[in-house]
Amino acid sequence: MAAARVGYSAMLERFAPSEVVQLAVAAEAAGFDGVMADDHFQPWTPQQGQAGFVWNVMTAMAERTRGSVGVGATCPSFRWHPAVVAQAAATLEQLYPGRHWLGIGSGEAISEHVVGGYWPEAPQRIARMFEAVEIIQKLFTGRDVRHDGRFFTLERTRLWTMPDAPPPVYIATSGPITARRAGASCDGMITVASTPDKVAALFGRFDEGARSAGKDPSTLAKIVQVHLSWAPDPAEAAAQALREWPNGAMRFSKADIRSPYDFDQMARMVRVEDFDGRVTISDDLDVHRQEIQRYLDVGATHVYLHDAGPDQRTWIDVFGREVLPKLTA
């Protein structure tokens, strides 16, 4: 059986940039395959306490590691014009050839509203995202291009710094329609673990979209981010999930919430049972291994793990030694 590709999901919302870089180095040494991090302007809750600039941190991670580095995801629609995101990704890939992938999402108000302006409903955010991807892909050709669309304008220009080959573009999605469009237009998809059946259904729609565009789905990336909480003591595993990652238990769309302090108020209503089916909480390493394996079994090409605990180094060492070697692709 082939070894599974299981990477480290770095929490820039929880740890300072210098510490995150050190953790990425430790994760690679422990056997994790690659690192991903989200682009956030604010943490989810004040308790988390950080929000480093993802492009700076990705560059520092890439300089000190050898695996892939993915921004999964950034929103090229509100804080950023798509051309700026294309330039950032092309530069990172030129610096570290073959190692960067670009994850694109439709955005959340907690990070995007900070520049002001109207915050649209989900259908418009998704439409903006796909138009932004169109601009990024145009610029990734390296040619002079222009764009005059519904949401964005790009006067004739090009990316003057280009890698030998552009980084792949992946769409972050939790819905079947967006998954199908991602398959037709992009190089892969990213989703958050919910249940294996739901993820398998999204993969199916992604494959449909790929085939509709004449692409072979087996050549495209299907990434799953798995949230978990492990500690040697089961009570502490539950307590740290409540303390460090209460947003993971909230069973509603969080895209319209604007403040970490609003999340903090909502977190007071979260109970351990609310994490069921969303975050695996256990002291049993085999429980975690089985949960991760389920997503590999339904077709994930790469799984990234986020542990809610503050002691990341112990978790990295334990999972690198006891869990990763037992996972199969």
CSV table of C-alpha atoms in Angstrom, one decimal:
chain,number,residue,atom,x,y,z
A,1,MET,CA,0.0,0.0,0.0
A,2,ALA,CA,1.2,3.5,-0.8
A,3,ALA,CA,2.0,5.9,2.0
A,4,ALA,CA,-0.7,8.5,2.6
A,5,ARG,CA,0.0,12.2,2.0
A,6,VAL,CA,-0.8,13.9,5.3
A,7,GLY,CA,0.2,17.4,5.9
A,8,TYR,CA,0.3,19.9,8.7
A,9,SER,CA,-2.4,22.6,9.0
A,10,ALA,CA,-0.8,25.6,10.6
A,11,MET,CA,-3.0,27.9,12.7
A,12,LEU,CA,-1.9,31.5,12.1
A,13,GLU,CA,-5.0,32.4,14.1
A,14,ARG,CA,-3.5,30.7,17.2
A,15,PHE,CA,0.3,30.9,17.1
A,16,ALA,CA,2.7,33.8,16.4
A,17,PRO,CA,4.4,33.7,13.0
A,18,SER,CA,7.8,32.8,14.3
A,19,GLU,CA,6.3,29.9,16.3
A,20,VAL,CA,4.3,28.7,13.3
A,21,VAL,CA,7.4,28.5,11.2
A,22,GLN,CA,9.2,26.4,13.8
A,23,LEU,CA,6.2,24.1,14.1
A,24,ALA,CA,6.1,23.6,10.3
A,25,VAL,CA,9.8,22.6,10.5
A,26,ALA,CA,9.1,20.2,13.3
A,27,ALA,CA,6.1,18.7,11.5
A,28,GLU,CA,8.2,18.0,8.4
A,29,ALA,CA,10.9,16.3,10.5
A,30,ALA,CA,8.1,14.2,12.1
A,31,GLY,CA,6.9,12.9,8.7
A,32,PHE,CA,4.1,15.4,7.8
A,33,ASP,CA,3.9,16.0,4.1
A,34,GLY,CA,3.6,19.7,3.4
A,35,VAL,CA,1.9,22.6,5.2
A,36,MET,CA,-1.2,24.7,4.6
A,37,ALA,CA,-2.4,27.9,6.2
A,38,ASP,CA,-5.4,30.2,5.8
A,39,ASP,CA,-5.4,33.9,5.0
A,40,HIS,CA,-7.1,35.6,7.9
A,41,PHE,CA,-7.0,39.2,9.0
A,42,GLN,CA,-8.5,38.4,12.4
A,43,PRO,CA,-8.6,35.2,14.6
A,44,TRP,CA,-12.0,33.5,15.1
A,45,THR,CA,-12.0,34.3,18.8
A,46,PRO,CA,-10.0,36.6,21.0
A,47,GLN,CA,-8.6,33.6,22.9
A,48,GLN,CA,-6.8,32.4,19.7
A,49,GLY,CA,-5.1,35.8,19.7
A,50,GLN,CA,-3.1,35.9,16.4
A,51,ALA,CA,-3.5,36.7,12.7
A,52,GLY,CA,-0.1,36.7,10.9
A,53,PHE,CA,0.1,37.7,7.3
A,54,VAL,CA,0.0,34.4,5.5
A,55,TRP,CA,2.2,35.3,2.5
A,56,ASN,CA,5.1,36.3,4.7
A,57,VAL,CA,4.7,33.2,6.9
A,58,MET,CA,4.4,30.9,3.8
A,59,THR,CA,7.7,32.3,2.5
A,60,ALA,CA,9.5,31.7,5.8
A,61,MET,CA,8.1,28.2,6.0
A,62,ALA,CA,9.2,27.4,2.4
A,63,GLU,CA,12.7,28.6,3.1
A,64,ARG,CA,13.0,26.2,6.1
A,65,THR,CA,11.2,23.2,4.7
A,66,ARG,CA,11.3,21.1,1.5
A,67,GLY,CA,7.6,20.1,1.0
A,68,SER,CA,4.6,21.9,-0.5
A,69,VAL,CA,3.3,25.1,0.9
A,70,GLY,CA,-0.3,26.0,0.3
A,71,VAL,CA,-2.4,29.1,1.1
A,72,GLY,CA,-5.7,27.3,1.6
A,73,ALA,CA,-7.5,29.5,1.3
A,74,THR,CA,-7.3,33.2,0.4
A,75,CYS,CA,-10.2,35.3,-0.8
A,76,PRO,CA,-9.2,37.4,-4.0
A,77,SER,CA,-12.4,39.4,-3.9
A,78,PHE,CA,-12.5,42.0,-1.1
A,79,ARG,CA,-9.2,42.8,0.7
A,80,TRP,CA,-7.3,41.8,-2.4
A,81,HIS,CA,-7.8,42.4,-6.1
A,82,PRO,CA,-7.2,39.1,-8.0
A,83,ALA,CA,-4.2,40.5,-9.7
A,84,VAL,CA,-2.4,41.0,-6.4
A,85,VAL,CA,-3.2,37.4,-5.3
A,86,ALA,CA,-1.9,36.2,-8.7
A,87,GLN,CA,1.3,38.2,-8.2
A,88,ALA,CA,1.9,36.9,-4.7
A,89,ALA,CA,1.3,33.2,-5.7
A,90,ALA,CA,3.5,33.5,-8.9
A,91,THR,CA,6.3,35.0,-6.8
A,92,LEU,CA,6.2,32.3,-4.2
A,93,GLU,CA,6.2,29.6,-6.8
A,94,GLN,CA,9.2,31.3,-8.6
A,95,LEU,CA,11.1,31.3,-5.3
A,96,TYR,CA,10.2,27.6,-4.6
A,97,PRO,CA,9.5,25.9,-7.9
A,98,GLY,CA,6.9,23.0,-7.8
A,99,ARG,CA,6.1,23.6,-4.1
A,100,HIS,CA,3.3,26.2,-3.9
A,101,TRP,CA,-0.4,25.7,-4.5
A,102,LEU,CA,-3.0,28.4,-4.3
A,103,GLY,CA,-6.3,27.8,-2.5
A,104,ILE,CA,-9.1,30.2,-3.3
A,105,GLY,CA,-12.3,30.8,-1.2
A,106,SER,CA,-15.3,33.0,-1.4
A,107,GLY,CA,-14.5,34.8,1.9
A,108,GLU,CA,-15.8,35.4,5.4
A,109,ALA,CA,-16.8,38.7,6.8
A,110,ILE,CA,-14.5,38.4,9.9
A,111,SER,CA,-11.5,39.0,7.6
A,112,GLU,CA,-12.9,40.6,4.5
A,113,HIS,CA,-15.3,43.3,6.0
A,114,VAL,CA,-12.3,45.2,7.5
A,115,VAL,CA,-11.9,47.2,4.3
A,116,GLY,CA,-15.5,48.3,4.4
A,117,GLY,CA,-18.0,48.2,1.7
A,118,TYR,CA,-21.1,46.1,1.1
A,119,TRP,CA,-20.9,42.4,2.2
A,120,PRO,CA,-22.9,40.4,-0.3
A,121,GLU,CA,-24.9,37.2,0.0
A,122,ALA,CA,-23.3,33.8,-0.7
A,123,PRO,CA,-24.3,33.5,-4.4
A,124,GLN,CA,-22.6,36.8,-5.2
A,125,ARG,CA,-19.5,35.9,-3.2
A,126,ILE,CA,-19.2,32.7,-5.1
A,127,ALA,CA,-19.7,34.5,-8.4
A,128,ARG,CA,-17.0,37.0,-7.5
A,129,MET,CA,-14.7,34.1,-6.5
A,130,PHE,CA,-15.0,32.4,-9.9
A,131,GLU,CA,-14.5,35.7,-11.8
A,132,ALA,CA,-11.4,36.3,-9.6
A,133,VAL,CA,-10.1,32.8,-10.6
A,134,GLU,CA,-10.6,33.7,-14.2
A,135,ILE,CA,-8.4,36.8,-13.8
A,136,ILE,CA,-5.7,34.8,-11.9
A,137,GLN,CA,-5.6,32.1,-14.6
A,138,LYS,CA,-5.3,34.7,-17.3
A,139,LEU,CA,-2.4,36.3,-15.6
A,140,PHE,CA,-0.8,32.9,-15.0
A,141,THR,CA,-0.4,32.6,-18.8
A,142,GLY,CA,2.4,35.1,-18.6
A,143,ARG,CA,0.9,37.1,-21.5
A,144,ASP,CA,-0.6,40.6,-21.6
A,145,VAL,CA,-4.2,40.3,-20.6
A,146,ARG,CA,-7.1,42.5,-19.7
A,147,HIS,CA,-10.5,41.9,-18.0
A,148,ASP,CA,-13.8,43.8,-18.0
A,149,GLY,CA,-16.2,41.7,-15.9
A,150,ARG,CA,-19.2,42.0,-13.7
A,151,PHE,CA,-17.1,42.6,-10.5
A,152,PHE,CA,-13.5,43.3,-11.6
A,153,THR,CA,-11.6,45.3,-14.1
A,154,LEU,CA,-8.0,44.6,-15.1
A,155,GLU,CA,-6.3,47.0,-17.5
A,156,ARG,CA,-3.9,45.4,-20.0
A,157,THR,CA,-1.0,44.1,-18.1
A,158,ARG,CA,1.0,40.9,-17.3
A,159,LEU,CA,2.8,39.3,-14.4
A,160,TRP,CA,6.4,40.3,-15.0
A,161,THR,CA,7.8,37.8,-12.6
A,162,MET,CA,6.6,34.3,-13.5
A,163,PRO,CA,7.7,30.8,-12.4
A,164,ASP,CA,8.5,28.2,-15.1
A,165,ALA,CA,5.0,26.8,-14.5
A,166,PRO,CA,2.2,28.5,-12.6
A,167,PRO,CA,1.0,27.1,-9.2
A,168,PRO,CA,-2.1,24.9,-9.3
A,169,VAL,CA,-5.4,26.6,-8.3
A,170,TYR,CA,-7.7,24.9,-5.9
A,171,ILE,CA,-11.2,26.0,-4.8
A,172,ALA,CA,-12.4,25.7,-1.2
A,173,THR,CA,-15.9,24.5,-1.1
A,174,SER,CA,-18.6,22.8,1.0
A,175,GLY,CA,-21.3,22.8,-1.6
A,176,PRO,CA,-22.0,20.5,-4.6
A,177,ILE,CA,-22.6,23.2,-7.2
A,178,THR,CA,-19.3,25.0,-6.4
A,179,ALA,CA,-17.5,21.6,-6.3
A,180,ARG,CA,-18.7,20.9,-9.9
A,181,ARG,CA,-17.6,24.3,-11.1
A,182,ALA,CA,-14.3,23.8,-9.4
A,183,GLY,CA,-13.8,20.5,-11.3
A,184,ALA,CA,-14.5,22.2,-14.6
A,185,SER,CA,-12.4,25.3,-14.1
A,186,CYS,CA,-9.5,24.5,-11.6
A,187,ASP,CA,-6.8,22.0,-10.6
A,188,GLY,CA,-8.3,20.7,-7.4
A,189,MET,CA,-10.7,21.3,-4.5
A,190,ILE,CA,-10.4,21.8,-0.8
A,191,THR,CA,-13.0,20.9,1.8
A,192,VAL,CA,-13.3,20.6,5.5
A,193,ALA,CA,-14.0,17.1,7.0
A,194,SER,CA,-17.7,16.6,7.9
A,195,THR,CA,-18.6,13.0,7.2
A,196,PRO,CA,-16.9,10.7,4.7
A,197,ASP,CA,-20.2,10.3,2.8
A,198,LYS,CA,-20.6,14.1,2.4
A,199,VAL,CA,-17.0,14.5,1.3
A,200,ALA,CA,-17.4,11.6,-1.2
A,201,ALA,CA,-20.5,13.3,-2.7
A,202,LEU,CA,-18.5,16.5,-3.1
A,203,PHE,CA,-15.7,14.6,-4.8
A,204,GLY,CA,-18.2,13.0,-7.1
A,205,ARG,CA,-19.6,16.4,-8.2
A,206,PHE,CA,-16.0,17.7,-8.6
A,207,ASP,CA,-15.2,14.7,-10.9
A,208,GLU,CA,-18.4,15.4,-12.9
A,209,GLY,CA,-17.2,18.9,-13.5
A,210,ALA,CA,-13.7,17.8,-14.5
A,211,ARG,CA,-15.0,15.3,-17.0
A,212,SER,CA,-17.4,18.0,-18.5
A,213,ALA,CA,-14.3,20.0,-19.3
A,214,GLY,CA,-12.4,17.1,-20.8
A,215,LYS,CA,-10.1,16.6,-17.8
A,216,ASP,CA,-9.1,13.4,-16.0
A,217,PRO,CA,-10.3,13.6,-12.4
A,218,SER,CA,-7.6,11.3,-11.3
A,219,THR,CA,-5.0,13.9,-12.1
A,220,LEU,CA,-6.6,16.6,-9.9
A,221,ALA,CA,-6.1,17.3,-6.2
A,222,LYS,CA,-8.8,16.6,-3.6
A,223,ILE,CA,-7.8,18.0,-0.3
A,224,VAL,CA,-9.5,17.5,3.1
A,225,GLN,CA,-8.7,19.5,6.2
A,226,VAL,CA,-9.4,17.4,9.3
A,227,HIS,CA,-9.9,19.2,12.7
A,228,LEU,CA,-9.2,17.2,15.8
A,229,SER,CA,-8.4,17.5,19.5
A,230,TRP,CA,-6.0,15.0,21.0
A,231,ALA,CA,-4.5,14.9,24.5
A,232,PRO,CA,-3.3,12.0,26.7
A,233,ASP,CA,-6.2,12.7,29.0
A,234,PRO,CA,-9.7,12.5,27.5
A,235,ALA,CA,-11.0,15.4,29.7
A,236,GLU,CA,-8.2,17.7,28.5
A,237,ALA,CA,-8.9,16.7,24.9
A,238,ALA,CA,-12.5,17.9,25.3
A,239,ALA,CA,-11.5,21.0,27.4
A,240,GLN,CA,-9.0,22.2,24.8
A,241,ALA,CA,-11.5,21.9,22.0
A,242,LEU,CA,-13.9,24.1,23.9
A,243,ARG,CA,-11.2,26.5,24.9
A,244,GLU,CA,-9.2,26.8,21.7
A,245,TRP,CA,-11.5,25.9,18.8
A,246,PRO,CA,-15.2,26.5,19.8
A,247,ASN,CA,-15.9,27.8,16.3
A,248,GLY,CA,-15.4,24.3,15.0
A,249,ALA,CA,-18.6,23.2,16.9
A,250,MET,CA,-20.9,25.9,15.5
A,251,ARG,CA,-23.4,24.3,13.1
A,252,PHE,CA,-24.3,27.3,11.0
A,253,SER,CA,-22.6,29.4,8.3
A,254,LYS,CA,-20.1,31.7,9.9
A,255,ALA,CA,-19.4,33.7,6.8
A,256,ASP,CA,-21.4,36.7,7.9
A,257,ILE,CA,-20.1,37.2,11.4
A,258,ARG,CA,-17.7,40.2,11.6
A,259,SER,CA,-16.0,40.2,15.0
A,260,PRO,CA,-14.0,37.7,17.1
A,261,TYR,CA,-15.9,39.1,20.1
A,262,ASP,CA,-19.2,38.0,18.5
A,263,PHE,CA,-17.7,34.5,18.1
A,264,ASP,CA,-16.6,34.7,21.7
A,265,GLN,CA,-20.2,35.3,22.9
A,266,MET,CA,-21.5,32.4,20.8
A,267,ALA,CA,-18.7,30.1,22.1
A,268,ARG,CA,-20.2,30.4,25.6
A,269,MET,CA,-23.2,28.2,24.3
A,270,VAL,CA,-20.9,25.5,22.8
A,271,ARG,CA,-20.9,22.1,24.5
A,272,VAL,CA,-18.7,19.1,23.9
A,273,GLU,CA,-21.4,17.2,22.1
A,274,ASP,CA,-21.7,20.0,19.6
A,275,PHE,CA,-18.4,18.8,18.1
A,276,ASP,CA,-19.8,15.4,17.1
A,277,GLY,CA,-19.3,14.9,13.4
A,278,ARG,CA,-17.2,18.0,13.1
A,279,VAL,CA,-14.1,17.6,15.3
A,280,THR,CA,-12.8,14.3,16.5
A,281,ILE,CA,-12.1,14.5,20.2
A,282,SER,CA,-10.3,11.6,21.8
A,283,ASP,CA,-7.3,10.5,23.7
A,284,ASP,CA,-7.2,7.3,21.6
A,285,LEU,CA,-4.8,7.6,18.8
A,286,ASP,CA,-6.5,4.8,16.9
A,287,VAL,CA,-9.8,6.7,16.9
A,288,HIS,CA,-8.0,9.5,15.2
A,289,ARG,CA,-6.2,7.2,12.8
A,290,GLN,CA,-9.5,5.6,11.7
A,291,GLU,CA,-11.2,9.0,11.2
A,292,ILE,CA,-8.3,10.3,9.0
A,293,GLN,CA,-8.2,7.0,7.0
A,294,ARG,CA,-11.9,7.3,6.2
A,295,TYR,CA,-11.2,10.5,4.1
A,296,LEU,CA,-8.3,8.9,2.4
A,297,ASP,CA,-10.5,5.9,1.6
A,298,VAL,CA,-13.1,8.1,-0.2
A,299,GLY,CA,-10.6,9.6,-2.4
A,300,ALA,CA,-8.7,12.4,-0.7
A,301,THR,CA,-5.3,12.9,-2.4
A,302,HIS,CA,-4.0,14.9,0.6
A,303,VAL,CA,-5.2,15.4,4.1
A,304,TYR,CA,-4.1,18.2,6.3
A,305,LEU,CA,-4.5,17.9,10.1
A,306,HIS,CA,-5.3,20.6,12.6
A,307,ASP,CA,-5.1,19.7,16.3
A,308,ALA,CA,-6.8,22.2,18.6
A,309,GLY,CA,-4.3,21.7,21.4
A,310,PRO,CA,-1.8,24.4,22.5
A,311,ASP,CA,1.0,21.8,22.8
A,312,GLN,CA,1.6,21.4,19.1
A,313,ARG,CA,5.1,19.9,19.5
A,314,THR,CA,3.9,17.0,21.6
A,315,TRP,CA,1.0,16.4,19.2
A,316,ILE,CA,3.3,16.5,16.1
A,317,ASP,CA,5.8,14.1,17.7
A,318,VAL,CA,3.1,11.6,18.8
A,319,PHE,CA,1.1,11.6,15.5
A,320,GLY,CA,4.3,11.5,13.5
A,321,ARG,CA,5.4,8.4,15.4
A,322,GLU,CA,2.1,6.6,16.1
A,323,VAL,CA,-0.5,7.7,13.5
A,324,LEU,CA,1.0,8.8,10.2
A,325,PRO,CA,3.0,5.5,9.5
A,326,LYS,CA,-0.3,3.5,9.8
A,327,LEU,CA,-2.2,5.6,7.2
A,328,THR,CA,-2.5,4.4,3.6
A,329,ALA,CA,-3.4,6.1,0.4
